[in-house]
Tab-separated table of C-alpha atoms in Angstrom:
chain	number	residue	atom	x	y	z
A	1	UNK	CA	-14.887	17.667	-13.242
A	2	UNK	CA	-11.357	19.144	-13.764
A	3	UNK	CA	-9.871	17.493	-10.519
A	4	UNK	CA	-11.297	13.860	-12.180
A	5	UNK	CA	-9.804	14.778	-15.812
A	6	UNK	CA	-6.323	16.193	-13.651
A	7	UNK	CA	-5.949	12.798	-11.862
A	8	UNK	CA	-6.574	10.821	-14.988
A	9	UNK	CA	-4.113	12.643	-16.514
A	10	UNK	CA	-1.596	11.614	-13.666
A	11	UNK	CA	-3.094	7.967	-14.012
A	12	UNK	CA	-4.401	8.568	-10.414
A	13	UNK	CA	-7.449	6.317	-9.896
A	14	UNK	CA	-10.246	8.460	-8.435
A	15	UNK	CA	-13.084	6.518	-6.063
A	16	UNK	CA	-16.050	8.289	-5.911
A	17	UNK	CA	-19.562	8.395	-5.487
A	18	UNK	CA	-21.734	9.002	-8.388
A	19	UNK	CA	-25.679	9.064	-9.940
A	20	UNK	CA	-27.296	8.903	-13.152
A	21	UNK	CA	-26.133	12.575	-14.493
A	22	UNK	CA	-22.495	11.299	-14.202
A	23	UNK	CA	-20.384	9.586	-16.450
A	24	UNK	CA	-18.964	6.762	-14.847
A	25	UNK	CA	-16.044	5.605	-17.262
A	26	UNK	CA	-14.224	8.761	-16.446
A	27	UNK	CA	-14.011	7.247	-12.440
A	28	UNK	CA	-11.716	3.722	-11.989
A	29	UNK	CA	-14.207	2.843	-8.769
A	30	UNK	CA	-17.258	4.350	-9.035
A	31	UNK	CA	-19.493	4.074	-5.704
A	32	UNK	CA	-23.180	4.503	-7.030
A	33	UNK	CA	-24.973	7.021	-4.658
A	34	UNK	CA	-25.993	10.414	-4.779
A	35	UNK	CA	-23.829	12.577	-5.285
A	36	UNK	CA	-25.722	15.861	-4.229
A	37	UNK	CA	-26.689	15.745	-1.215
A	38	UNK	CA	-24.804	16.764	1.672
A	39	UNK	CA	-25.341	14.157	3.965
A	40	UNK	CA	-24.838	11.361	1.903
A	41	UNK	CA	-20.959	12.694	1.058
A	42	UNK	CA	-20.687	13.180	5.100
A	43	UNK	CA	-21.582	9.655	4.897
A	44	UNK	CA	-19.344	8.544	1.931
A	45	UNK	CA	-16.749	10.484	3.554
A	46	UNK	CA	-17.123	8.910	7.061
A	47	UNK	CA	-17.180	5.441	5.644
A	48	UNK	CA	-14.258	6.111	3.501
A	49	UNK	CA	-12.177	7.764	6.241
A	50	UNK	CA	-12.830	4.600	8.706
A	51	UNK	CA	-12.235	2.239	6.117
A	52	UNK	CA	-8.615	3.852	5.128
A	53	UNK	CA	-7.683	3.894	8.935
A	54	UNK	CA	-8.721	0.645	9.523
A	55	UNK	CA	-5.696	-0.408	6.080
A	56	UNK	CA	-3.228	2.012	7.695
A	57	UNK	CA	-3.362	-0.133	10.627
A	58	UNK	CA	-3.585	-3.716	9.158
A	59	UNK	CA	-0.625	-2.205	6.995
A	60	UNK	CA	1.341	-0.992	10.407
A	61	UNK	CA	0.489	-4.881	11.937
A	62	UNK	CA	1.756	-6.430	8.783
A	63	UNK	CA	4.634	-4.439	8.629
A	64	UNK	CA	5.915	-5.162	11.966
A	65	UNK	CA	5.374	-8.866	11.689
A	66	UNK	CA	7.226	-8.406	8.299
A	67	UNK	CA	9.871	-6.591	9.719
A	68	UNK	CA	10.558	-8.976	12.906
A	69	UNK	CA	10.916	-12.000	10.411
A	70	UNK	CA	13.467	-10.110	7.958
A	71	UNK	CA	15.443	-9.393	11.182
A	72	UNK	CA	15.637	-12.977	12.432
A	73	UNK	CA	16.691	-14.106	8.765
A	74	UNK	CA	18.674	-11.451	8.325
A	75	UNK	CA	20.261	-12.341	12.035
A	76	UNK	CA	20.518	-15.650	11.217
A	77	UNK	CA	22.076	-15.015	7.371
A	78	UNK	CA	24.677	-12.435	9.247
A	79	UNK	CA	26.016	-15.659	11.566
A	80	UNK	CA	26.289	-18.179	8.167
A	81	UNK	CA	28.233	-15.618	6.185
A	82	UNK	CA	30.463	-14.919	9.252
A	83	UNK	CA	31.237	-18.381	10.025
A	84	UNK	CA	31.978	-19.022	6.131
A	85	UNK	CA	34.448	-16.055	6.259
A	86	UNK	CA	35.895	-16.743	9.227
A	87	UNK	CA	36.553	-20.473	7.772
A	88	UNK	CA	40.282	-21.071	6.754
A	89	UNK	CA	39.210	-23.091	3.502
A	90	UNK	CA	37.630	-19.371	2.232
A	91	UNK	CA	40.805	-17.844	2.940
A	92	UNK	CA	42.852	-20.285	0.912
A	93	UNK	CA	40.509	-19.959	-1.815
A	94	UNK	CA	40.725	-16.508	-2.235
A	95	UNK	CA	43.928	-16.030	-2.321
A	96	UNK	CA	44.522	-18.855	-5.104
């Protein structure tokens, strides 16, 4: 109960599984399950811990796509803003 009333304090959202004896506006995702027994929180647990691996490495695949295209733009925006300094027409204009 305090660690739920901490992270709403810090505007944390908290995920987690709950039953009829708990108050569910206090949780931003509530998972309805119960909450007592030890091998359904292995298995809330378990499920949770795949499905956050499985995002940390769509993230990690996204990223690196992301971060290939930025590099060719930014490749090919480093060779347009050479070859308009580089022109003699800038240089006249700046010194104007």
């Amino acid at each position: 109960k305090i660690a739920v009333q901490e992270a709403n304090r810090l505007r944390i959202p908290v995920v987690a599984p709950l039953d009829t004896n708990c108050d569910p506006d206090l949780v931003a995702y509530p998972i309805p399950g119960n909450d007592d027994a030890i091998r359904s929180v292995q298995l809330f647990c378990q499920e949770m811990a795949e499905a956050i691996n499985e995002g940390k490495a769509l993230r990690e695949q996204d990223g690196e796509a992301l971060a290939n295209e930025e590099k060719e733009i930014t490749d090919e925006e480093k060779k347009e803003v050479l070859d308009e300094a580089m022109s003699e027409e800038d240089f006249g204009e700046e010194q104007e």
